[in-house]
Amino acid sequence: MSEPALELVVDGRQRVADGVLALTLRRADGGELPGWEPGAHVDLLLGEGLVRQYSLCSDPADRRRWRIAVLREEAGRGGSAYVHDELSEGAKVRARGPRNNFALHPAARYVFIAGGIGITPILPMAAAAEAAGAEWSLLYGGRTRASMAFTGELTHYGARVTLAPQDESGLLDLAPLLAEPRQDTLVYCCGPGPLLDAVAELCGSRPPGALHVERFEPRATARNGAAHAFEVELARSGRTLTVPADASVLDTVRAAGVEVLYSCTEGTCGTCETEVVEGTPDHRDSLLSEEERRAGETMMICVSRCRGERLVLDL
């Protein structure tokens, strides 16, 4: 299983907030880029096995250019520093995707909530909601006003957008925004883990599927739990492998020479999502909904394991 990488060129660089760099990317051969919808991300292959996911925040109708925005994380794992330091204008970079695990579903009304760099997938969502004539609002917070990207682009939406820098107004006031659930409303939130957890708690009484979140980091509890060895049968080849207690399914199948797509290795991006033919997964990702977990039809093989002794996967 493989996915060819696109050869891209950095067409432009722009500082859009303190520590945030926006890159415009085009195909090296001048052709059209793959289509995408709001919520999609691409994997940038940054060399030396470094793969990072960045949300597309441009206009999906523009098939010539993609835009991403990257916050420099001084304590990160090296991806953001590489983008800021190495991807100068004219530099080449490979990408896979787009992929969308945060799709915007049709609704009469939307509540968008963004924290920091979490504004990136929300930008095209707001534009799509506006174009569809839906009722919508955006609450956007950050440490300071200077740290919040794309605030200028949001001004033409007027009162639909509320900017709430923490140094001016404190933590986001979520309760009034989410106090009265409506059947016609979907909530989309992207940002730091504590923000997503607070929104999820306030949306606990809403019907399944009303809340959609995207995490940039794994949930603190996602990978907890004891690990035991188990067997994985690869349905396409009939091979059976033993997954040790101290290794992931992904590590095990790759060591056996099986080619699989993967990216974050943290259970947040969805690249390694694999169909479960038989068995019960022990879900340890930060992506699937509770309904999807109960269904057990797919699993993220980079972190999730088996509740029993055997899984059969569509590999």
PDB file of C-alpha atoms in Angstrom:
ATOM      1  CA  MET A   1       0.000   0.000   0.000  1.00  0.00           C
ATOM      2  CA  SER A   2       1.661   3.218  -1.128  1.00  0.00           C
ATOM      3  CA  GLU A   3       0.742   6.737  -2.075  1.00  0.00           C
ATOM      4  CA  PRO A   4       2.913   8.701  -4.482  1.00  0.00           C
ATOM      5  CA  ALA A   5       4.267  11.949  -3.107  1.00  0.00           C
ATOM      6  CA  LEU A   6       3.747  15.239  -4.887  1.00  0.00           C
ATOM      7  CA  GLU A   7       6.772  17.366  -5.706  1.00  0.00           C
ATOM      8  CA  LEU A   8       6.005  20.899  -4.536  1.00  0.00           C
ATOM      9  CA  VAL A   9       7.787  24.241  -4.593  1.00  0.00           C
ATOM     10  CA  VAL A  10       7.490  26.981  -1.989  1.00  0.00           C
ATOM     11  CA  ASP A  11       5.870  29.812  -3.918  1.00  0.00           C
ATOM     12  CA  GLY A  12       5.800  32.310  -1.070  1.00  0.00           C
ATOM     13  CA  ARG A  13       6.437  32.877   2.629  1.00  0.00           C
ATOM     14  CA  GLN A  14       4.602  35.295   4.914  1.00  0.00           C
ATOM     15  CA  ARG A  15       4.812  35.947   8.636  1.00  0.00           C
ATOM     16  CA  VAL A  16       1.160  36.032   9.684  1.00  0.00           C
ATOM     17  CA  ALA A  17       1.595  36.263  13.489  1.00  0.00           C
ATOM     18  CA  ASP A  18       4.289  36.025  16.128  1.00  0.00           C
ATOM     19  CA  GLY A  19       5.998  32.719  15.457  1.00  0.00           C
ATOM     20  CA  VAL A  20       3.605  31.734  12.671  1.00  0.00           C
ATOM     21  CA  LEU A  21       4.779  31.353   9.081  1.00  0.00           C
ATOM     22  CA  ALA A  22       2.390  30.866   6.163  1.00  0.00           C
ATOM     23  CA  LEU A  23       3.715  29.012   3.119  1.00  0.00           C
ATOM     24  CA  THR A  24       2.162  28.979  -0.329  1.00  0.00           C
ATOM     25  CA  LEU A  25       2.923  25.779  -2.234  1.00  0.00           C
ATOM     26  CA  ARG A  26       2.542  24.883  -5.911  1.00  0.00           C
ATOM     27  CA  ARG A  27       3.332  21.820  -7.982  1.00  0.00           C
ATOM     28  CA  ALA A  28       6.888  21.704  -9.274  1.00  0.00           C
ATOM     29  CA  ASP A  29       5.625  20.668 -12.718  1.00  0.00           C
ATOM     30  CA  GLY A  30       3.110  23.509 -12.869  1.00  0.00           C
ATOM     31  CA  GLY A  31       0.089  21.189 -12.909  1.00  0.00           C
ATOM     32  CA  GLU A  32      -3.087  21.273 -10.872  1.00  0.00           C
ATOM     33  CA  LEU A  33      -3.070  20.192  -7.255  1.00  0.00           C
ATOM     34  CA  PRO A  34      -5.499  17.547  -5.951  1.00  0.00           C
ATOM     35  CA  GLY A  35      -8.857  18.849  -4.838  1.00  0.00           C
ATOM     36  CA  TRP A  36      -9.718  19.182  -1.164  1.00  0.00           C
ATOM     37  CA  GLU A  37     -12.490  20.295   1.167  1.00  0.00           C
ATOM     38  CA  PRO A  38     -12.406  22.312   4.410  1.00  0.00           C
ATOM     39  CA  GLY A  39     -10.766  20.418   7.254  1.00  0.00           C
ATOM     40  CA  ALA A  40      -8.227  18.637   5.054  1.00  0.00           C
ATOM     41  CA  HIS A  41      -4.526  18.385   5.828  1.00  0.00           C
ATOM     42  CA  VAL A  42      -1.435  17.350   3.918  1.00  0.00           C
ATOM     43  CA  ASP A  43       1.620  15.416   5.051  1.00  0.00           C
ATOM     44  CA  LEU A  44       4.894  17.215   4.377  1.00  0.00           C
ATOM     45  CA  LEU A  45       7.857  14.860   3.961  1.00  0.00           C
ATOM     46  CA  LEU A  46      10.682  16.881   5.433  1.00  0.00           C
ATOM     47  CA  GLY A  47      13.531  14.412   5.057  1.00  0.00           C
ATOM     48  CA  GLU A  48      15.275  12.003   7.443  1.00  0.00           C
ATOM     49  CA  GLY A  49      11.949  10.329   8.158  1.00  0.00           C
ATOM     50  CA  LEU A  50      10.405  13.586   9.390  1.00  0.00           C
ATOM     51  CA  VAL A  51       6.728  13.746   8.381  1.00  0.00           C
ATOM     52  CA  ARG A  52       4.356  16.404   9.672  1.00  0.00           C
ATOM     53  CA  GLN A  53       0.700  17.225   9.035  1.00  0.00           C
ATOM     54  CA  TYR A  54      -0.506  20.740   8.297  1.00  0.00           C
ATOM     55  CA  SER A  55      -4.062  21.907   7.689  1.00  0.00           C
ATOM     56  CA  LEU A  56      -4.823  23.553   4.378  1.00  0.00           C
ATOM     57  CA  CYS A  57      -6.085  27.089   4.951  1.00  0.00           C
ATOM     58  CA  SER A  58      -6.437  28.482   1.454  1.00  0.00           C
ATOM     59  CA  ASP A  59      -9.349  28.459  -1.015  1.00  0.00           C
ATOM     60  CA  PRO A  60     -10.323  24.910  -2.075  1.00  0.00           C
ATOM     61  CA  ALA A  61     -11.309  26.318  -5.475  1.00  0.00           C
ATOM     62  CA  ASP A  62      -7.685  27.309  -6.172  1.00  0.00           C
ATOM     63  CA  ARG A  63      -6.167  24.194  -7.726  1.00  0.00           C
ATOM     64  CA  ARG A  64      -2.831  25.913  -8.390  1.00  0.00           C
ATOM     65  CA  ARG A  65      -1.768  26.749  -4.864  1.00  0.00           C
ATOM     66  CA  TRP A  66      -2.093  25.424  -1.352  1.00  0.00           C
ATOM     67  CA  ARG A  67      -1.486  27.438   1.795  1.00  0.00           C
ATOM     68  CA  ILE A  68      -0.450  26.134   5.190  1.00  0.00           C
ATOM     69  CA  ALA A  69       0.519  27.972   8.368  1.00  0.00           C
ATOM     70  CA  VAL A  70       3.109  26.637  10.805  1.00  0.00           C
ATOM     71  CA  LEU A  71       3.674  27.716  14.392  1.00  0.00           C
ATOM     72  CA  ARG A  72       7.301  27.432  15.409  1.00  0.00           C
ATOM     73  CA  GLU A  73       7.411  25.079  18.395  1.00  0.00           C
ATOM     74  CA  GLU A  74      10.701  25.607  20.193  1.00  0.00           C
ATOM     75  CA  ALA A  75      10.106  22.488  22.298  1.00  0.00           C
ATOM     76  CA  GLY A  76       8.746  20.474  19.378  1.00  0.00           C
ATOM     77  CA  ARG A  77      10.121  17.449  17.536  1.00  0.00           C
ATOM     78  CA  GLY A  78      11.812  19.391  14.756  1.00  0.00           C
ATOM     79  CA  GLY A  79       9.145  19.697  12.078  1.00  0.00           C
ATOM     80  CA  SER A  80       8.182  23.320  12.631  1.00  0.00           C
ATOM     81  CA  ALA A  81      11.816  24.397  12.949  1.00  0.00           C
ATOM     82  CA  TYR A  82      12.584  22.680   9.635  1.00  0.00           C
ATOM     83  CA  VAL A  83       9.719  24.483   7.899  1.00  0.00           C
ATOM     84  CA  HIS A  84      10.730  27.871   9.296  1.00  0.00           C
ATOM     85  CA  ASP A  85      14.468  27.466   8.719  1.00  0.00           C
ATOM     86  CA  GLU A  86      14.769  25.322   5.592  1.00  0.00           C
ATOM     87  CA  LEU A  87      11.753  25.948   3.373  1.00  0.00           C
ATOM     88  CA  SER A  88      12.745  29.237   1.811  1.00  0.00           C
ATOM     89  CA  GLU A  89      11.018  30.586  -1.288  1.00  0.00           C
ATOM     90  CA  GLY A  90      11.830  28.316  -4.225  1.00  0.00           C
ATOM     91  CA  ALA A  91      12.681  25.337  -2.001  1.00  0.00           C
ATOM     92  CA  LYS A  92      11.274  21.960  -2.982  1.00  0.00           C
ATOM     93  CA  VAL A  93       9.331  19.719  -0.624  1.00  0.00           C
ATOM     94  CA  ARG A  94       7.342  16.518  -1.083  1.00  0.00           C
ATOM     95  CA  ALA A  95       3.791  16.058   0.180  1.00  0.00           C
ATOM     96  CA  ARG A  96       1.147  13.360   0.469  1.00  0.00           C
ATOM     97  CA  GLY A  97      -2.604  13.874   0.556  1.00  0.00           C
ATOM     98  CA  PRO A  98      -4.796  15.759   1.046  1.00  0.00           C
ATOM     99  CA  ARG A  99      -6.571  13.731   3.731  1.00  0.00           C
ATOM    100  CA  ASN A 100      -9.623  14.797   5.708  1.00  0.00           C
ATOM    101  CA  ASN A 101     -10.509  13.537   9.173  1.00  0.00           C
ATOM    102  CA  PHE A 102     -12.197  16.809  10.145  1.00  0.00           C
ATOM    103  CA  ALA A 103     -14.735  17.228   7.374  1.00  0.00           C
ATOM    104  CA  LEU A 104     -17.346  19.984   7.447  1.00  0.00           C
ATOM    105  CA  HIS A 105     -20.795  18.378   7.357  1.00  0.00           C
ATOM    106  CA  PRO A 106     -23.892  20.212   6.114  1.00  0.00           C
ATOM    107  CA  ALA A 107     -25.804  22.099   8.794  1.00  0.00           C
ATOM    108  CA  ALA A 108     -28.080  25.092   9.165  1.00  0.00           C
ATOM    109  CA  ARG A 109     -25.918  26.533  11.928  1.00  0.00           C
ATOM    110  CA  TYR A 110     -22.288  26.210  13.009  1.00  0.00           C
ATOM    111  CA  VAL A 111     -20.336  27.183  16.091  1.00  0.00           C
ATOM    112  CA  PHE A 112     -16.615  27.379  15.336  1.00  0.00           C
ATOM    113  CA  ILE A 113     -14.066  27.584  18.169  1.00  0.00           C
ATOM    114  CA  ALA A 114     -10.342  27.985  17.527  1.00  0.00           C
ATOM    115  CA  GLY A 115      -7.365  28.285  19.820  1.00  0.00           C
ATOM    116  CA  GLY A 116      -4.013  29.533  18.506  1.00  0.00           C
ATOM    117  CA  ILE A 117      -2.832  27.749  15.353  1.00  0.00           C
ATOM    118  CA  GLY A 118      -6.099  25.795  15.479  1.00  0.00           C
ATOM    119  CA  ILE A 119      -7.532  28.588  13.346  1.00  0.00           C
ATOM    120  CA  THR A 120      -6.012  27.017  10.216  1.00  0.00           C
ATOM    121  CA  PRO A 121      -8.651  24.346   9.450  1.00  0.00           C
ATOM    122  CA  ILE A 122     -11.411  26.673  10.645  1.00  0.00           C
ATOM    123  CA  LEU A 123     -10.623  29.405   8.090  1.00  0.00           C
ATOM    124  CA  PRO A 124     -11.924  27.525   5.029  1.00  0.00           C
ATOM    125  CA  MET A 125     -14.812  26.166   7.103  1.00  0.00           C
ATOM    126  CA  ALA A 126     -15.991  29.683   7.902  1.00  0.00           C
ATOM    127  CA  ALA A 127     -15.730  30.618   4.226  1.00  0.00           C
ATOM    128  CA  ALA A 128     -17.740  27.539   3.231  1.00  0.00           C
ATOM    129  CA  ALA A 129     -20.425  28.234   5.832  1.00  0.00           C
ATOM    130  CA  GLU A 130     -20.675  31.816   4.613  1.00  0.00           C
ATOM    131  CA  ALA A 131     -20.943  30.708   0.986  1.00  0.00           C
ATOM    132  CA  ALA A 132     -23.663  28.194   1.881  1.00  0.00           C
ATOM    133  CA  GLY A 133     -25.728  30.853   3.611  1.00  0.00           C
ATOM    134  CA  ALA A 134     -25.562  29.061   6.951  1.00  0.00           C
ATOM    135  CA  GLU A 135     -25.806  30.800  10.297  1.00  0.00           C
ATOM    136  CA  TRP A 136     -22.410  30.679  11.985  1.00  0.00           C
ATOM    137  CA  SER A 137     -20.109  32.261  14.537  1.00  0.00           C
ATOM    138  CA  LEU A 138     -16.436  31.939  15.396  1.00  0.00           C
ATOM    139  CA  LEU A 139     -14.808  32.370  18.794  1.00  0.00           C
ATOM    140  CA  TYR A 140     -11.047  32.639  18.312  1.00  0.00           C
ATOM    141  CA  GLY A 141      -8.579  32.835  21.178  1.00  0.00           C
ATOM    142  CA  GLY A 142      -4.820  33.096  21.542  1.00  0.00           C
ATOM    143  CA  ARG A 143      -2.191  34.142  24.037  1.00  0.00           C
ATOM    144  CA  THR A 144      -1.977  37.678  22.622  1.00  0.00           C
ATOM    145  CA  ARG A 145      -3.502  39.474  19.665  1.00  0.00           C
ATOM    146  CA  ALA A 146      -0.092  39.489  17.970  1.00  0.00           C
ATOM    147  CA  SER A 147       0.119  35.694  18.257  1.00  0.00           C
ATOM    148  CA  MET A 148      -3.211  35.127  16.453  1.00  0.00           C
ATOM    149  CA  ALA A 149      -2.861  34.429  12.746  1.00  0.00           C
ATOM    150  CA  PHE A 150      -5.161  35.632   9.960  1.00  0.00           C
ATOM    151  CA  THR A 151      -7.096  38.118  12.093  1.00  0.00           C
ATOM    152  CA  GLY A 152      -7.038  40.561   9.174  1.00  0.00           C
ATOM    153  CA  GLU A 153      -8.702  38.051   6.860  1.00  0.00           C
ATOM    154  CA  LEU A 154     -11.449  37.515   9.406  1.00  0.00           C
ATOM    155  CA  THR A 155     -12.430  41.174   9.736  1.00  0.00           C
ATOM    156  CA  HIS A 156     -14.730  41.132   6.696  1.00  0.00           C
ATOM    157  CA  TYR A 157     -17.030  38.698   8.530  1.00  0.00           C
ATOM    158  CA  GLY A 158     -17.827  41.404  11.039  1.00  0.00           C
ATOM    159  CA  ALA A 159     -19.729  40.435  14.176  1.00  0.00           C
ATOM    160  CA  ARG A 160     -19.735  36.741  13.264  1.00  0.00           C
ATOM    161  CA  VAL A 161     -16.146  36.600  14.564  1.00  0.00           C
ATOM    162  CA  THR A 162     -15.133  37.244  18.172  1.00  0.00           C
ATOM    163  CA  LEU A 163     -11.412  37.634  18.848  1.00  0.00           C
ATOM    164  CA  ALA A 164     -10.450  36.916  22.446  1.00  0.00           C
ATOM    165  CA  PRO A 165      -6.727  37.308  23.233  1.00  0.00           C
ATOM    166  CA  GLN A 166      -6.049  35.831  26.651  1.00  0.00           C
ATOM    167  CA  ASP A 167      -3.990  38.785  27.874  1.00  0.00           C
ATOM    168  CA  GLU A 168      -6.957  41.067  27.170  1.00  0.00           C
ATOM    169  CA  SER A 169      -9.991  38.992  28.105  1.00  0.00           C
ATOM    170  CA  GLY A 170      -8.792  35.885  29.920  1.00  0.00           C
ATOM    171  CA  LEU A 171      -9.684  32.326  28.967  1.00  0.00           C
ATOM    172  CA  LEU A 172     -12.342  31.781  26.325  1.00  0.00           C
ATOM    173  CA  ASP A 173     -15.855  32.153  27.759  1.00  0.00           C
ATOM    174  CA  LEU A 174     -17.316  28.955  26.357  1.00  0.00           C
ATOM    175  CA  ALA A 175     -20.364  28.427  28.540  1.00  0.00           C
ATOM    176  CA  PRO A 176     -22.638  31.117  27.023  1.00  0.00           C
ATOM    177  CA  LEU A 177     -21.729  29.977  23.520  1.00  0.00           C
ATOM    178  CA  LEU A 178     -22.556  26.333  24.175  1.00  0.00           C
ATOM    179  CA  ALA A 179     -25.220  26.641  26.873  1.00  0.00           C
ATOM    180  CA  GLU A 180     -28.268  26.025  24.671  1.00  0.00           C
ATOM    181  CA  PRO A 181     -27.894  23.029  22.351  1.00  0.00           C
ATOM    182  CA  ARG A 182     -29.837  23.222  19.123  1.00  0.00           C
ATOM    183  CA  GLN A 183     -30.656  20.251  16.934  1.00  0.00           C
ATOM    184  CA  ASP A 184     -29.624  22.131  13.782  1.00  0.00           C
ATOM    185  CA  THR A 185     -26.160  23.084  15.087  1.00  0.00           C
ATOM    186  CA  LEU A 186     -22.742  21.493  14.611  1.00  0.00           C
ATOM    187  CA  VAL A 187     -19.758  22.525  16.752  1.00  0.00           C
ATOM    188  CA  TYR A 188     -16.232  22.478  15.298  1.00  0.00           C
ATOM    189  CA  CYS A 189     -13.234  23.066  17.527  1.00  0.00           C
ATOM    190  CA  CYS A 190      -9.481  22.940  16.947  1.00  0.00           C
ATOM    191  CA  GLY A 191      -6.741  24.012  19.319  1.00  0.00           C
ATOM    192  CA  PRO A 192      -4.853  23.002  22.466  1.00  0.00           C
ATOM    193  CA  GLY A 193      -5.930  19.917  24.379  1.00  0.00           C
ATOM    194  CA  PRO A 194      -7.385  21.753  27.414  1.00  0.00           C
ATOM    195  CA  LEU A 195      -9.616  23.829  25.126  1.00  0.00           C
ATOM    196  CA  LEU A 196     -10.881  20.730  23.318  1.00  0.00           C
ATOM    197  CA  ASP A 197     -11.521  18.950  26.613  1.00  0.00           C
ATOM    198  CA  ALA A 198     -13.489  21.922  27.968  1.00  0.00           C
ATOM    199  CA  VAL A 199     -15.607  22.120  24.816  1.00  0.00           C
ATOM    200  CA  ALA A 200     -16.240  18.366  24.887  1.00  0.00           C
ATOM    201  CA  GLU A 201     -17.439  18.584  28.495  1.00  0.00           C
ATOM    202  CA  LEU A 202     -19.838  21.426  27.697  1.00  0.00           C
ATOM    203  CA  CYS A 203     -21.140  19.523  24.659  1.00  0.00           C
ATOM    204  CA  GLY A 204     -21.680  16.300  26.586  1.00  0.00           C
ATOM    205  CA  SER A 205     -25.474  16.503  26.351  1.00  0.00           C
ATOM    206  CA  ARG A 206     -25.539  17.116  22.609  1.00  0.00           C
ATOM    207  CA  PRO A 207     -26.509  14.302  20.253  1.00  0.00           C
ATOM    208  CA  PRO A 208     -23.770  12.066  18.794  1.00  0.00           C
ATOM    209  CA  GLY A 209     -22.030  13.731  15.869  1.00  0.00           C
ATOM    210  CA  ALA A 210     -22.837  17.285  16.979  1.00  0.00           C
ATOM    211  CA  LEU A 211     -19.263  17.979  18.096  1.00  0.00           C
ATOM    212  CA  HIS A 212     -16.219  17.657  15.834  1.00  0.00           C
ATOM    213  CA  VAL A 213     -12.700  18.279  17.123  1.00  0.00           C
ATOM    214  CA  GLU A 214      -9.206  18.052  15.708  1.00  0.00           C
ATOM    215  CA  ARG A 215      -6.206  17.541  17.959  1.00  0.00           C
ATOM    216  CA  PHE A 216      -2.635  18.504  17.148  1.00  0.00           C
ATOM    217  CA  GLU A 217      -1.338  16.480  20.090  1.00  0.00           C
ATOM    218  CA  PRO A 218      -2.487  13.138  21.515  1.00  0.00           C
ATOM    219  CA  ARG A 219      -4.827  13.159  24.481  1.00  0.00           C
ATOM    220  CA  ALA A 220      -2.993  12.709  27.764  1.00  0.00           C
ATOM    221  CA  THR A 221      -4.909   9.500  28.529  1.00  0.00           C
ATOM    222  CA  ALA A 222      -5.076   8.125  24.999  1.00  0.00           C
ATOM    223  CA  ARG A 223      -2.129   5.753  25.251  1.00  0.00           C
ATOM    224  CA  ASN A 224      -2.606   4.636  28.842  1.00  0.00           C
ATOM    225  CA  GLY A 225      -3.208   1.032  29.775  1.00  0.00           C
ATOM    226  CA  ALA A 226      -1.318  -2.197  30.055  1.00  0.00           C
ATOM    227  CA  ALA A 227       0.031  -3.781  26.901  1.00  0.00           C
ATOM    228  CA  HIS A 228       0.187  -7.491  26.109  1.00  0.00           C
ATOM    229  CA  ALA A 229       1.391  -9.443  23.097  1.00  0.00           C
ATOM    230  CA  PHE A 230      -1.189 -10.543  20.536  1.00  0.00           C
ATOM    231  CA  GLU A 231      -1.450 -11.936  17.025  1.00  0.00           C
ATOM    232  CA  VAL A 232      -2.333 -10.008  13.886  1.00  0.00           C
ATOM    233  CA  GLU A 233      -3.432 -11.818  10.756  1.00  0.00           C
ATOM    234  CA  LEU A 234      -2.943  -9.895   7.528  1.00  0.00           C
ATOM    235  CA  ALA A 235      -6.086 -10.701   5.558  1.00  0.00           C
ATOM    236  CA  ARG A 236      -4.650  -9.969   2.118  1.00  0.00           C
ATOM    237  CA  SER A 237      -1.687 -12.311   2.450  1.00  0.00           C
ATOM    238  CA  GLY A 238      -2.813 -14.692   5.165  1.00  0.00           C
ATOM    239  CA  ARG A 239       0.376 -14.019   7.141  1.00  0.00           C
ATOM    240  CA  THR A 240       0.170 -14.031  10.929  1.00  0.00           C
ATOM    241  CA  LEU A 241       2.502 -11.849  13.001  1.00  0.00           C
ATOM    242  CA  THR A 242       3.040 -11.535  16.735  1.00  0.00           C
ATOM    243  CA  VAL A 243       2.870  -7.993  18.077  1.00  0.00           C
ATOM    244  CA  PRO A 244       5.078  -7.813  21.198  1.00  0.00           C
ATOM    245  CA  ALA A 245       3.948  -5.943  24.293  1.00  0.00           C
ATOM    246  CA  ASP A 246       6.585  -3.284  23.680  1.00  0.00           C
ATOM    247  CA  ALA A 247       5.908  -2.701  19.960  1.00  0.00           C
ATOM    248  CA  SER A 248       3.021  -1.317  17.939  1.00  0.00           C
ATOM    249  CA  VAL A 249       1.112  -3.012  15.150  1.00  0.00           C
ATOM    250  CA  LEU A 250       2.690  -0.494  12.802  1.00  0.00           C
ATOM    251  CA  ASP A 251       6.213  -1.328  13.957  1.00  0.00           C
ATOM    252  CA  THR A 252       5.510  -5.048  13.631  1.00  0.00           C
ATOM    253  CA  VAL A 253       4.061  -5.038  10.117  1.00  0.00           C
ATOM    254  CA  ARG A 254       6.770  -2.699   8.842  1.00  0.00           C
ATOM    255  CA  ALA A 255       9.479  -4.922  10.330  1.00  0.00           C
ATOM    256  CA  ALA A 256       7.891  -7.810   8.409  1.00  0.00           C
ATOM    257  CA  GLY A 257       8.304  -5.885   5.151  1.00  0.00           C
ATOM    258  CA  VAL A 258       4.670  -4.810   4.769  1.00  0.00           C
ATOM    259  CA  GLU A 259       4.359  -1.363   3.176  1.00  0.00           C
ATOM    260  CA  VAL A 260       1.820   0.804   5.004  1.00  0.00           C
ATOM    261  CA  LEU A 261       1.127   4.503   5.090  1.00  0.00           C
ATOM    262  CA  TYR A 262       1.819   6.279   8.358  1.00  0.00           C
ATOM    263  CA  SER A 263       2.758   9.730   9.511  1.00  0.00           C
ATOM    264  CA  CYS A 264       2.404  11.087  13.061  1.00  0.00           C
ATOM    265  CA  THR A 265       2.857   7.766  14.963  1.00  0.00           C
ATOM    266  CA  GLU A 266       0.838   9.382  17.775  1.00  0.00           C
ATOM    267  CA  GLY A 267      -2.725   8.500  16.803  1.00  0.00           C
ATOM    268  CA  THR A 268      -3.754  12.009  15.765  1.00  0.00           C
ATOM    269  CA  CYS A 269      -3.499  12.247  11.963  1.00  0.00           C
ATOM    270  CA  GLY A 270      -5.417   9.196  10.691  1.00  0.00           C
ATOM    271  CA  THR A 271      -2.899   8.252   8.010  1.00  0.00           C
ATOM    272  CA  CYS A 272      -2.496   4.683   9.284  1.00  0.00           C
ATOM    273  CA  GLU A 273      -6.224   4.018   9.797  1.00  0.00           C
ATOM    274  CA  THR A 274      -6.790   0.364   8.904  1.00  0.00           C
ATOM    275  CA  GLU A 275      -9.943  -1.711   8.493  1.00  0.00           C
ATOM    276  CA  VAL A 276     -10.544  -4.345  11.166  1.00  0.00           C
ATOM    277  CA  VAL A 277     -11.867  -7.607   9.682  1.00  0.00           C
ATOM    278  CA  GLU A 278     -12.082  -9.559  12.956  1.00  0.00           C
ATOM    279  CA  GLY A 279     -11.303  -8.924  16.590  1.00  0.00           C
ATOM    280  CA  THR A 280     -11.793  -6.084  19.056  1.00  0.00           C
ATOM    281  CA  PRO A 281      -9.383  -3.148  18.937  1.00  0.00           C
ATOM    282  CA  ASP A 282      -8.101  -1.456  22.063  1.00  0.00           C
ATOM    283  CA  HIS A 283      -8.412   2.108  20.761  1.00  0.00           C
ATOM    284  CA  ARG A 284      -5.677   4.431  22.016  1.00  0.00           C
ATOM    285  CA  ASP A 285      -5.880   7.139  19.365  1.00  0.00           C
ATOM    286  CA  SER A 286      -7.043  10.731  19.749  1.00  0.00           C
ATOM    287  CA  LEU A 287      -9.083  10.817  16.556  1.00  0.00           C
ATOM    288  CA  LEU A 288     -11.996   8.375  16.434  1.00  0.00           C
ATOM    289  CA  SER A 289     -15.350   9.319  17.942  1.00  0.00           C
ATOM    290  CA  GLU A 290     -16.937   7.228  20.672  1.00  0.00           C
ATOM    291  CA  GLU A 291     -19.386   5.859  18.122  1.00  0.00           C
ATOM    292  CA  GLU A 292     -16.532   4.823  15.826  1.00  0.00           C
ATOM    293  CA  ARG A 293     -14.696   3.219  18.725  1.00  0.00           C
ATOM    294  CA  ARG A 294     -17.717   1.161  19.678  1.00  0.00           C
ATOM    295  CA  ALA A 295     -18.209   0.066  16.075  1.00  0.00           C
ATOM    296  CA  GLY A 296     -14.596  -1.152  15.947  1.00  0.00           C
ATOM    297  CA  GLU A 297     -14.505  -1.120  12.150  1.00  0.00           C
ATOM    298  CA  THR A 298     -11.141   0.634  11.889  1.00  0.00           C
ATOM    299  CA  MET A 299      -8.146   1.358  14.111  1.00  0.00           C
ATOM    300  CA  MET A 300      -5.009   3.483  14.122  1.00  0.00           C
ATOM    301  CA  ILE A 301      -2.277   0.863  14.020  1.00  0.00           C
ATOM    302  CA  CYS A 302       0.416   3.272  15.222  1.00  0.00           C
ATOM    303  CA  VAL A 303      -0.959   3.293  18.791  1.00  0.00           C
ATOM    304  CA  SER A 304      -4.043   1.079  19.144  1.00  0.00           C
ATOM    305  CA  ARG A 305      -3.823  -2.538  20.175  1.00  0.00           C
ATOM    306  CA  CYS A 306      -6.023  -5.612  20.716  1.00  0.00           C
ATOM    307  CA  ARG A 307      -8.399  -6.281  23.608  1.00  0.00           C
ATOM    308  CA  GLY A 308      -8.087 -10.015  23.087  1.00  0.00           C
ATOM    309  CA  GLU A 309      -5.485 -12.323  21.616  1.00  0.00           C
ATOM    310  CA  ARG A 310      -6.004 -11.834  17.865  1.00  0.00           C
ATOM    311  CA  LEU A 311      -6.901  -9.292  15.228  1.00  0.00           C
ATOM    312  CA  VAL A 312      -7.470  -9.712  11.521  1.00  0.00           C
ATOM    313  CA  LEU A 313      -6.636  -6.546   9.591  1.00  0.00           C
ATOM    314  CA  ASP A 314      -7.157  -5.535   5.991  1.00  0.00           C
ATOM    315  CA  LEU A 315      -3.440  -5.514   5.202  1.00  0.00           C
TER     316      LEU A 315
END
